[in-house]
Coordinates of C-alpha atoms in Angstrom, one line a residue:
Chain A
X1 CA 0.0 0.0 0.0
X2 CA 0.9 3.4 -1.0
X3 CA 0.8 6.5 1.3
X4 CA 2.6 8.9 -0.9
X5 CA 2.6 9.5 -4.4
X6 CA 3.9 12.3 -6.8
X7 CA 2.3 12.4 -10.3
X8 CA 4.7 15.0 -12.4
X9 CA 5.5 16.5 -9.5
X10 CA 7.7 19.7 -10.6
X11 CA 9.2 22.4 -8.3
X12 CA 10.5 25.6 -9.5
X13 CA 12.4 28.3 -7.0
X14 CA 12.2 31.2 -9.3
X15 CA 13.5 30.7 -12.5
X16 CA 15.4 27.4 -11.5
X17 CA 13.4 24.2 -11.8
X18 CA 14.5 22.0 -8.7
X19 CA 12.3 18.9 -9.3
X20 CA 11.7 17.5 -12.7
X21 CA 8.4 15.5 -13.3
X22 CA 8.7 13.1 -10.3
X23 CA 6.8 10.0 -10.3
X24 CA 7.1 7.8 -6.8
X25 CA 4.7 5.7 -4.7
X26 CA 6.2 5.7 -1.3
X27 CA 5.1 2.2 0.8
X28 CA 3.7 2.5 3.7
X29 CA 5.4 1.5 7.0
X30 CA 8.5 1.2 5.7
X31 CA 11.8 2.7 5.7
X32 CA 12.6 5.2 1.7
X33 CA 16.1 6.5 1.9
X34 CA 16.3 9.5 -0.3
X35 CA 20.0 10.0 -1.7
X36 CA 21.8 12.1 -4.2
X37 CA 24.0 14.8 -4.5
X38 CA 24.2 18.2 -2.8
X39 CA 21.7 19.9 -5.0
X40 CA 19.9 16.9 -6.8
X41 CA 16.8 18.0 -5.0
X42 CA 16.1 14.9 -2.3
X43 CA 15.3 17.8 0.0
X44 CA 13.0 19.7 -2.1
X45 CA 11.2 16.4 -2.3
X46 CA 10.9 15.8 1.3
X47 CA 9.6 19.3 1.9
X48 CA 7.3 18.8 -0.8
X49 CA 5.4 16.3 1.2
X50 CA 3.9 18.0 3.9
X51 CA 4.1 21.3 2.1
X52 CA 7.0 22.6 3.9
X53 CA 8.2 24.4 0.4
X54 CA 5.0 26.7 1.0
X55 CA 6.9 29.1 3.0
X56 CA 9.8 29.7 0.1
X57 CA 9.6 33.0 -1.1
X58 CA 9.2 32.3 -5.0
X59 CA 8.5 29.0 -5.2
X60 CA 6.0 27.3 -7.7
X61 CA 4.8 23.9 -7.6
X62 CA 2.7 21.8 -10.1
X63 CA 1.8 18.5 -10.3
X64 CA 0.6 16.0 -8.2
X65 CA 1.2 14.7 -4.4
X66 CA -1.3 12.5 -2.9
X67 CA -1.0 11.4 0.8
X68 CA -3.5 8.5 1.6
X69 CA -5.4 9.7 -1.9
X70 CA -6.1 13.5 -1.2
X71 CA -4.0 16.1 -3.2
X72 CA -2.4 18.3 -0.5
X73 CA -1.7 20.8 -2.8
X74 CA -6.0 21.3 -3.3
X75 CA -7.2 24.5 -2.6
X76 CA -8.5 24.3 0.9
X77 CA -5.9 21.7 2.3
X78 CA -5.8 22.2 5.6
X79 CA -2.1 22.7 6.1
X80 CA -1.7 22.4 9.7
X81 CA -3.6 19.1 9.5
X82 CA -1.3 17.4 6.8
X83 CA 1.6 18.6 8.9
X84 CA 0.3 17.1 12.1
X85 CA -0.1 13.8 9.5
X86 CA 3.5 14.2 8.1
X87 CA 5.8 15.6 11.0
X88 CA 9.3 16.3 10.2
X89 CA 12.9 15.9 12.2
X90 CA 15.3 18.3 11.0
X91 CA 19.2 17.7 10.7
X92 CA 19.8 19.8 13.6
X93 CA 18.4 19.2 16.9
X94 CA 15.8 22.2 17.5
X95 CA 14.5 21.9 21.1
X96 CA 12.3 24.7 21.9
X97 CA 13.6 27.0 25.1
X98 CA 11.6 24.9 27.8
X99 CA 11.4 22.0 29.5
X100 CA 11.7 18.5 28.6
X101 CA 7.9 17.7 29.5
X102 CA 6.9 21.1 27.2
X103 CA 8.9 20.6 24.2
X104 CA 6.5 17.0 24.1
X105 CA 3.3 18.5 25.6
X106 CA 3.5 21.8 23.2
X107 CA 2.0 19.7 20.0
X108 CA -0.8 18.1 22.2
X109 CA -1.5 21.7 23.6
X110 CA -1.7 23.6 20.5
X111 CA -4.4 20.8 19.3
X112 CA -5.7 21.6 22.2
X113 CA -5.4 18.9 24.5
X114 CA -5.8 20.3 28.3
X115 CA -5.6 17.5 30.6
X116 CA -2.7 17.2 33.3
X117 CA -3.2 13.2 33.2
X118 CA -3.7 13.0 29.4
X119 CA -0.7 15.1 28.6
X120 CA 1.2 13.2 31.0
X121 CA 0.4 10.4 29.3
X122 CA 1.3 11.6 25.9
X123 CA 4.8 12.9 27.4
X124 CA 5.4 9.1 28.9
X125 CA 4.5 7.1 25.4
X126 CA 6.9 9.7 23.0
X127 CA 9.4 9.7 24.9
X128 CA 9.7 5.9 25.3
X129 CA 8.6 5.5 21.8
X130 CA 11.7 8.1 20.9
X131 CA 14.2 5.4 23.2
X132 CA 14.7 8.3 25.7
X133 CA 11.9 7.5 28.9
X134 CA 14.8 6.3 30.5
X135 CA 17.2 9.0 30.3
X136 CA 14.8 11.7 30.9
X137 CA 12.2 10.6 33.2
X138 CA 13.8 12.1 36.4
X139 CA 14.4 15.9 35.2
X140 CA 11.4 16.2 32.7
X141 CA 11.1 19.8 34.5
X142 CA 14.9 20.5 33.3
X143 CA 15.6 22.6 30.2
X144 CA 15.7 20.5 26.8
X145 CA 18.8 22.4 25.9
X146 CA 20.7 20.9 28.5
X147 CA 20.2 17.5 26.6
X148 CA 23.2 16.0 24.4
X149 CA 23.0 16.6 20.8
X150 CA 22.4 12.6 20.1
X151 CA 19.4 13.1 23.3
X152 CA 18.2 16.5 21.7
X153 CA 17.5 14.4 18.1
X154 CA 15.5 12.1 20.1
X155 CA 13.9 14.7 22.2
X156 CA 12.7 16.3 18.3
X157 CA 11.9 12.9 17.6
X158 CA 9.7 12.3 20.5
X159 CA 8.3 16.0 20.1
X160 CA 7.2 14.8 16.5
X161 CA 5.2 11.6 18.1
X162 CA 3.6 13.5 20.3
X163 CA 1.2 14.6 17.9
X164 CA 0.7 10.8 16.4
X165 CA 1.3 11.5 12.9
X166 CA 1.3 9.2 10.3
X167 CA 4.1 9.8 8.4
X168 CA 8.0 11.1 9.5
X169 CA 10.1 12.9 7.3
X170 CA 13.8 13.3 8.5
X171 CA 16.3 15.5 7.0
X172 CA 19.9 14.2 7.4
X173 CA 18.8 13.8 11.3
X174 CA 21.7 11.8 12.4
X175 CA 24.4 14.4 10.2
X176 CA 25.1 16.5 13.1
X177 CA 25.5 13.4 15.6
X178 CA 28.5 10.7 16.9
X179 CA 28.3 7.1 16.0
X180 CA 26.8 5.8 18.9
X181 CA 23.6 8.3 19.0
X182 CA 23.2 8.0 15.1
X183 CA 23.1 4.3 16.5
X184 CA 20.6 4.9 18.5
X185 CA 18.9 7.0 15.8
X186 CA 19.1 4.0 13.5
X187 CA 17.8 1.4 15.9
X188 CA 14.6 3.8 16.8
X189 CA 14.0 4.2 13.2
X190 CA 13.7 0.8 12.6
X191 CA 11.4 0.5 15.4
X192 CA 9.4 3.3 14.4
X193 CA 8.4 1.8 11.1
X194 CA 6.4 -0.7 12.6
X195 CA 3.9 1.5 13.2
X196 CA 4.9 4.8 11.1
X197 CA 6.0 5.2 7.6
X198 CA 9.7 6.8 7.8
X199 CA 11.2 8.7 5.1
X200 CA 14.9 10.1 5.6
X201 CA 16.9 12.1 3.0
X202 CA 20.7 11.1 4.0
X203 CA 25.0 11.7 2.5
X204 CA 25.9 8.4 4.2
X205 CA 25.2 5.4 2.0
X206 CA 26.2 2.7 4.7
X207 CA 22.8 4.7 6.4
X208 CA 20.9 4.2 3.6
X209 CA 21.7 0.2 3.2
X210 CA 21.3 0.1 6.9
X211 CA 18.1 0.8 7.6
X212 CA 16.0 1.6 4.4
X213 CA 13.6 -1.0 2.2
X214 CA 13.4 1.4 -0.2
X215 CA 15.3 4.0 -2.1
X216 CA 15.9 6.7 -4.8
X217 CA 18.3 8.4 -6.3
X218 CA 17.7 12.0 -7.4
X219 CA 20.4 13.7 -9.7
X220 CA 20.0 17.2 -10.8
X221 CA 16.1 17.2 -10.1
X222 CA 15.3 14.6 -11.7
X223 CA 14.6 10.8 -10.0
X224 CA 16.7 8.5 -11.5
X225 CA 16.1 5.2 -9.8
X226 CA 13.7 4.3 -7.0
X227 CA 13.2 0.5 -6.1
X228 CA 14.1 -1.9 -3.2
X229 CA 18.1 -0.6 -1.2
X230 CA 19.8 -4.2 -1.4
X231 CA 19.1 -4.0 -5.6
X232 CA 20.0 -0.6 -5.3
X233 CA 23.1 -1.1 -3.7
X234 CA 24.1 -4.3 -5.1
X235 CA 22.6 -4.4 -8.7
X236 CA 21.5 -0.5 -9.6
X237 CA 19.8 -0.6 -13.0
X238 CA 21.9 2.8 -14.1
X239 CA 25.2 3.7 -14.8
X240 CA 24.7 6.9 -13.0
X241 CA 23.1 5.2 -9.7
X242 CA 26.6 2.7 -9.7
X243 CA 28.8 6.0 -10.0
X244 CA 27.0 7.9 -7.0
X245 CA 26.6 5.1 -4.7
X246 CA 30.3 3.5 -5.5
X247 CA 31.9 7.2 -5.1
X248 CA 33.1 7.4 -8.9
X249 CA 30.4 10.2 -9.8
X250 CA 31.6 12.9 -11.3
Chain B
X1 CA 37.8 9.3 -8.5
X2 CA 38.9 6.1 -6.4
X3 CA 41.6 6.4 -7.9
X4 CA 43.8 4.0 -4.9
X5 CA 40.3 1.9 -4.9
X6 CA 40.5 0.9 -8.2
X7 CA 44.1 0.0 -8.2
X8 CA 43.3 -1.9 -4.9
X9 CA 41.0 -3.8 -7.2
X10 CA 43.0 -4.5 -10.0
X11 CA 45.9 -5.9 -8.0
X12 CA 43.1 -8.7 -6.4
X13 CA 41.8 -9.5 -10.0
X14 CA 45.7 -10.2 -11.1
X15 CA 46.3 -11.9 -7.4
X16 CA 43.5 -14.4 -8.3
X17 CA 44.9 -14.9 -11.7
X18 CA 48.1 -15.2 -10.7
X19 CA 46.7 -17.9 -8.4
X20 CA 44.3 -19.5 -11.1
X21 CA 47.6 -19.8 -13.3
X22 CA 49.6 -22.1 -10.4
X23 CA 46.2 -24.1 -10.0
X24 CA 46.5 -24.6 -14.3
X25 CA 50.0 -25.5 -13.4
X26 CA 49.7 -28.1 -10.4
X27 CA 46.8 -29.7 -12.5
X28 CA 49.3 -29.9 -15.0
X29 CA 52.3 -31.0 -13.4
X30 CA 49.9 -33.2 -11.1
X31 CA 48.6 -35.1 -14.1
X32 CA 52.2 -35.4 -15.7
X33 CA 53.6 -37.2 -12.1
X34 CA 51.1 -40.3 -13.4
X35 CA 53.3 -41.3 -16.3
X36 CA 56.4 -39.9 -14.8
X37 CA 59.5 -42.2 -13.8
X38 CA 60.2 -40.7 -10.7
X39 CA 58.1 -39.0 -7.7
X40 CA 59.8 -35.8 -8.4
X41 CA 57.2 -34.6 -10.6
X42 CA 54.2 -35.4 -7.8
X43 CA 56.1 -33.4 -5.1
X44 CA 56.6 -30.8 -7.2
X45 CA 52.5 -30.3 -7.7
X46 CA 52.6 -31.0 -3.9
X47 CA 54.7 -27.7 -3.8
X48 CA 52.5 -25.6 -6.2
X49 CA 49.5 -26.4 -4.3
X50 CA 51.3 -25.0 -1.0
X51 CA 52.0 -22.2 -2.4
X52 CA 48.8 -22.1 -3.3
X53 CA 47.7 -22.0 0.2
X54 CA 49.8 -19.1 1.1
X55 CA 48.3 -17.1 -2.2
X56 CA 45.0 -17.3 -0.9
X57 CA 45.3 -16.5 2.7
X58 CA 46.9 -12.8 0.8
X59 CA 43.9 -12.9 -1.6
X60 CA 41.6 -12.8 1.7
X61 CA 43.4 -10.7 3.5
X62 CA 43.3 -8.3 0.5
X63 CA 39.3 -8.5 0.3
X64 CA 38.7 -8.3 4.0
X65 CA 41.0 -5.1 4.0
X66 CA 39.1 -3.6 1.3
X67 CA 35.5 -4.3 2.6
X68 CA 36.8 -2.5 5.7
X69 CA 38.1 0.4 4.0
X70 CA 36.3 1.2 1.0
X71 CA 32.5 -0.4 2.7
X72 CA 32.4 -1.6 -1.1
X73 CA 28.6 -1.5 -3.1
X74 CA 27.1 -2.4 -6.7
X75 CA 29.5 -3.9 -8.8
X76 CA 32.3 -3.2 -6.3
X77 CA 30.5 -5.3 -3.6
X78 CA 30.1 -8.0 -6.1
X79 CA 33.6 -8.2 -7.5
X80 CA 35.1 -8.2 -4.0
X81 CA 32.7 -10.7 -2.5
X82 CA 32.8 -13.0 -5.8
X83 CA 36.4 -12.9 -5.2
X84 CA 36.1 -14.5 -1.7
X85 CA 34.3 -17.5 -3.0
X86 CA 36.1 -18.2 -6.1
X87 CA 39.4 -17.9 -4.0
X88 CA 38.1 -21.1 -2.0
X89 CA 37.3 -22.7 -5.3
X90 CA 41.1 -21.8 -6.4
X91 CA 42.7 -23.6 -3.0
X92 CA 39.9 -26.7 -3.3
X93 CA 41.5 -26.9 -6.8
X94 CA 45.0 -27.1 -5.2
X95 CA 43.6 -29.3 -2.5
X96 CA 42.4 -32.3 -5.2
X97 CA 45.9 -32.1 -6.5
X98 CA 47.8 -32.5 -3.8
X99 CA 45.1 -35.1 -3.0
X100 CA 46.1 -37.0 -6.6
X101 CA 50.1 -36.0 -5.9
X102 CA 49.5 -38.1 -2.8
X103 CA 48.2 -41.4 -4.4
X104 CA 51.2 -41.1 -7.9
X105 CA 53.1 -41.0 -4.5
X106 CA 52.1 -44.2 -3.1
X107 CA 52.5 -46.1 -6.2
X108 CA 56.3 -48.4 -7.0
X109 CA 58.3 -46.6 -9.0
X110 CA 57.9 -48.8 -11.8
X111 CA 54.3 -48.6 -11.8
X112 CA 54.2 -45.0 -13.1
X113 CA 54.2 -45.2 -17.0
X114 CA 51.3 -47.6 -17.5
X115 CA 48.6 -46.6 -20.4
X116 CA 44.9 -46.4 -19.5
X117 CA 45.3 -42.6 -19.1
X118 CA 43.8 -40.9 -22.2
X119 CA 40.7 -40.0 -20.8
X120 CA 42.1 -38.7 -17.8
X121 CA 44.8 -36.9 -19.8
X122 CA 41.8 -35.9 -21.6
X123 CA 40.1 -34.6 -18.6
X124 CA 43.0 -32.8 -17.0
X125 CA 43.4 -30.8 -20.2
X126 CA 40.0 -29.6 -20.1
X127 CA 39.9 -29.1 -16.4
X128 CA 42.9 -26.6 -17.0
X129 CA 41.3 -24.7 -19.7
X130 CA 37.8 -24.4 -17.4
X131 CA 39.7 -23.0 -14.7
X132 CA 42.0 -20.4 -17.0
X133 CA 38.8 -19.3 -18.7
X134 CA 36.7 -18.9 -15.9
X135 CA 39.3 -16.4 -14.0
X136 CA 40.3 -14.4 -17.3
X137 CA 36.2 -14.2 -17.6
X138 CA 36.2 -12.4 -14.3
X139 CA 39.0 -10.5 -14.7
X140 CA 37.6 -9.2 -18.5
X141 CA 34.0 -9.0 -16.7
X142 CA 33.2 -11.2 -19.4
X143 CA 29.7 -13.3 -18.8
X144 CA 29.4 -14.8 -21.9
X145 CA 32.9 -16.6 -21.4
X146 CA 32.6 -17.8 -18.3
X147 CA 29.1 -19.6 -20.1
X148 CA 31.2 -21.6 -22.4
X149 CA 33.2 -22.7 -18.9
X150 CA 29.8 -23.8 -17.3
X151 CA 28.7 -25.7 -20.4
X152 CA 32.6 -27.9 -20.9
X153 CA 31.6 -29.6 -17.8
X154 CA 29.6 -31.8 -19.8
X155 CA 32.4 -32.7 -21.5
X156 CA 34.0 -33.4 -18.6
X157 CA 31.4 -35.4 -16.8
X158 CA 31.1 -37.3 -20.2
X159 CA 34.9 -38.0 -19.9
X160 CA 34.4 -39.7 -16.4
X161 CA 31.9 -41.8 -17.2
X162 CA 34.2 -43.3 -20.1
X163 CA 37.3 -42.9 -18.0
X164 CA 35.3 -45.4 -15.2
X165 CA 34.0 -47.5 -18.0
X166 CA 37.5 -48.4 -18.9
X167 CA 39.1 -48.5 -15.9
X168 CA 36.5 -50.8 -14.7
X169 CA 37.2 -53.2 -17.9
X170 CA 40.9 -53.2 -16.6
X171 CA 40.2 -54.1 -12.9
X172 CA 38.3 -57.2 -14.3
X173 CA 40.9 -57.8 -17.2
X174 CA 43.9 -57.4 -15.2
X175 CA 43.7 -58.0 -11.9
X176 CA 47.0 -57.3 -10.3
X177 CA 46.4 -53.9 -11.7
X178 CA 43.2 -53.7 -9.1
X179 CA 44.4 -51.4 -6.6
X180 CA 45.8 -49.1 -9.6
X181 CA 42.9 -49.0 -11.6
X182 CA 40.8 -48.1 -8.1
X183 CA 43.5 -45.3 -7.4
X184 CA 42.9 -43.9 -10.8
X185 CA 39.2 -44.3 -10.9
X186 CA 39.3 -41.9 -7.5
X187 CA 42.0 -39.3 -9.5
X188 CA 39.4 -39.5 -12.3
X189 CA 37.0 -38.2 -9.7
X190 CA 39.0 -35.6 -8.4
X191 CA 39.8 -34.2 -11.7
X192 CA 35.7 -34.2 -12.5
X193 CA 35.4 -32.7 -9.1
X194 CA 38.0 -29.5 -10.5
X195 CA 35.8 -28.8 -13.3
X196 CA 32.9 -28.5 -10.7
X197 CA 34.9 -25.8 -8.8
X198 CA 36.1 -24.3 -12.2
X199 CA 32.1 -24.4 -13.0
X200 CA 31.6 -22.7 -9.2
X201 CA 33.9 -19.8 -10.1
X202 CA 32.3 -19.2 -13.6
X203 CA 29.1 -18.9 -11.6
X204 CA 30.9 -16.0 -9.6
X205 CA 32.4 -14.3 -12.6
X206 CA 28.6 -14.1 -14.1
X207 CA 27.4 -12.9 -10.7
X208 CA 30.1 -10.3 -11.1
X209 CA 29.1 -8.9 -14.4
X210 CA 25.0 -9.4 -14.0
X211 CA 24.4 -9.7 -10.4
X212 CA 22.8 -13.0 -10.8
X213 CA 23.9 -16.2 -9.7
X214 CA 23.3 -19.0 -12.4
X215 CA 21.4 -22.1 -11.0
X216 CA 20.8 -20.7 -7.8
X217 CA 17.9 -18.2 -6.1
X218 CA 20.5 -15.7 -5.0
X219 CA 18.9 -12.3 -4.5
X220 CA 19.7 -9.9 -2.2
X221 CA 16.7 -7.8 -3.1

């Protein structure tokens, strides 16, 4: 089952196309790897999908995204909603200014949940479902910026459960981070996609075998391969995917 | 780009045919100790497939060194990791001489010499050529080669059967040549068996060039 789809998606920033014509059905609860050069686009895409491009000055998009068969891009779409249906983890940490317990309980709040005992609640189940309950349980009062950088990712990570969304999107989240909390990252991702659909835009291809089913390659806007990571990465169908992924691009 | 990759690789394609030519050689030598006068010739194939030993510990130690640096993928994954197996293959090859070295050793001098050999002659020749094509095929990422490898093992397993045949008329015929005609029925079977591994590393060489792996489900996606 598909829970994303582009249909000729294209993207323009000004005069400069940035996406070319995509076509991609992303599966859900599963792991799609986006990968590419600086510049090929894989983050335009991303944005693309909960409509994160919307607040580029100049940019034009046409078309089509589906998520779950509505096209976001409809007049009317109510953007808050897709974004509480497609949350995003940025490659910088970004705790708000406030406590642990806020950071998680500021979604909730602004949906307009009230109750001490529900929001508790909430707080408990991202956090453990973000691998960092355990961590954090005793100084949920103290300020998220006293976290590490690898605990700060999983505090944005928990932050973005909080809301249940249906979708993730994560843009290089582990880039900033040291091997063992980009473990960590990689070990709640896989997790995750039991019950969410995950898609990450990543530089590091050993990432991208790691832990995605699926992936594509974007080069210069345009998507030149998209299909299951282990044929990727041991059989790609073009010359230009082997050159990427085996370093010899260029 | 890769530039120190890429040499790293071509120096493990010319290791494993450097080592494909000493397994050519000790199948050679090997099959010439059978008529030869003396055991000279046997331990001399005993030597070669030693050697042998010693190449492929380096060709291992070259692939594990470059899966650890370079964290190889695509076509470099598959050359590096076809290079493991067909680098058993290579040192089973040795192994089955050394085994055959071992029995021309065991035999009285005077028995070396005696005819009954042109189908193992025969067999050895084409076992040679299987196991030279089927490493230049890899080397040349050349799939349709190493296919003409995979289909002389016919020819080989056709040369067994006749090789048995007659070796079997001679242990009836001429029965103080029993325990010869037995030892030579087995190097028969050792030499069919080198065509098999020659067949294995064509297999590889393919798997190389098209990412599949004949006459098996191998997929990794």
């Amino acid at each position: 089952m598909d829970i994303l789809s582009t249909r000729g998606l294209d993207l323009w920033y000004g005069d400069n196309q940035a996406l070319k014509h995509i076509d991609m059905d992303i599966p859900e609860r599963q792991v799609t790897a986006l990968i590419g050069p600086s510049g090929c686009g894989k983050s335009t895409f991303l944005k693309t999908l909960n409509r994160m491009n919307d607040l580029v000055p100049a940019v034009r998009v046409e078309g089509l995204v589906t998520y779950r068969e509505r096209d976001i891009y409809a007049p009317g779409t109510d953007v808050t909603w897709l974004r509480r249906q497609v949350g995003m983890v940025f490659q910088k940490p970004n705790p708000f200014p406030m406590s642990i317990y806020d950071n998680i309980a500021y979604g909730p709040r602004i949906h307009g949940v009230r109750s001490k005992a529900r929001l508790d609640d909430i707080v408990e189940r991202s956090l453990k479902g973000a691998a960092i309950w355990d961590e954090v349980k005793d100084r949920l009062k103290k300020s998220a910026l006293s976290l590490s950088g690898g605990q700060q990712q999983r505090l944005c990570i928990a932050r973005a459960l909080a809301v249940e969304p249906d979708v993730l999107l994560m843009d290089e989240a582990t880039s900033a981070l040291d091997p063992i909390s980009t473990s960590k990252i990689e070990d709640l991702i896989t997790e995750l996609k039991e019950h969410y659909t995950i898609i990450i835009v990543t530089h590091n291809m050993q990432q991208a075998t790691r832990i995605s089913d699926t992936c594509a390659f974007f080069l210069l806007g345009e998507l030149i391969e998209f299909g299951q990571t282990t044929q990727m990465f041991s059989m790609p169908r073009d010359k230009r995917t082997e050159d990427y992924i085996t370093g010899r691009f260029g | 780009m890769r530039k120190t990759f890429d040499a790293q690789l071509r120096e493990l394609g010319e290791a494993l045919v450097d080592m494909a030519a000493s397994a050519e050689d000790a199948i050679d030598t090997v099959t010439r100790s059978l008529t030869s006068a003396d055991a000279g010739t046997a331990r001399r194939a005993i030597e070669l497939t030693r050697a042998m030993d010693e190449m492929e510990r380096g060709i291992e130690n070259q692939c594990f060194r470059l899966l650890l640096q370079q964290q190889p993928v695509a076509h470099d994954l598959r050359t590096i990791s076809a290079a493991l197996k067909m680098v058993t293959d290579l040192q089973r090859i040795g192994d089955q001489c050394a085994n055959i070295a071992e029995l021309a050793l065991l035999w009285p001098e005077g028995a070396r010499g005696v005819g009954e050999l042109a189908h193992i002659h025969a067999m050895s020749q084409k076992a040679a050529i299987m196991v030279k094509r089927s490493i230049h095929a890899y080397a040349n990422q050349d799939a349709e080669a190493a296919r003409t490898v995979i289909a002389l093992d016919d020819e080989v397993d056709a040369l067994f059967v006749l090789a048995k045949q007659s070796l079997v008329a001679l242990l009836v015929e001429r029965r103080e040549e029993a325990d010869r005609a037995i030892d030579l029925i087995i190097i028969a079977k050792y030499l069919e068996r080198i065509a098999d591994h020659a067949v294995n590393i064509a297999r590889w060489a393919i798997y190389c060039v098209t990412g599949e792996l004949v006459g098996s489900d191998l997929a990794l996606s």
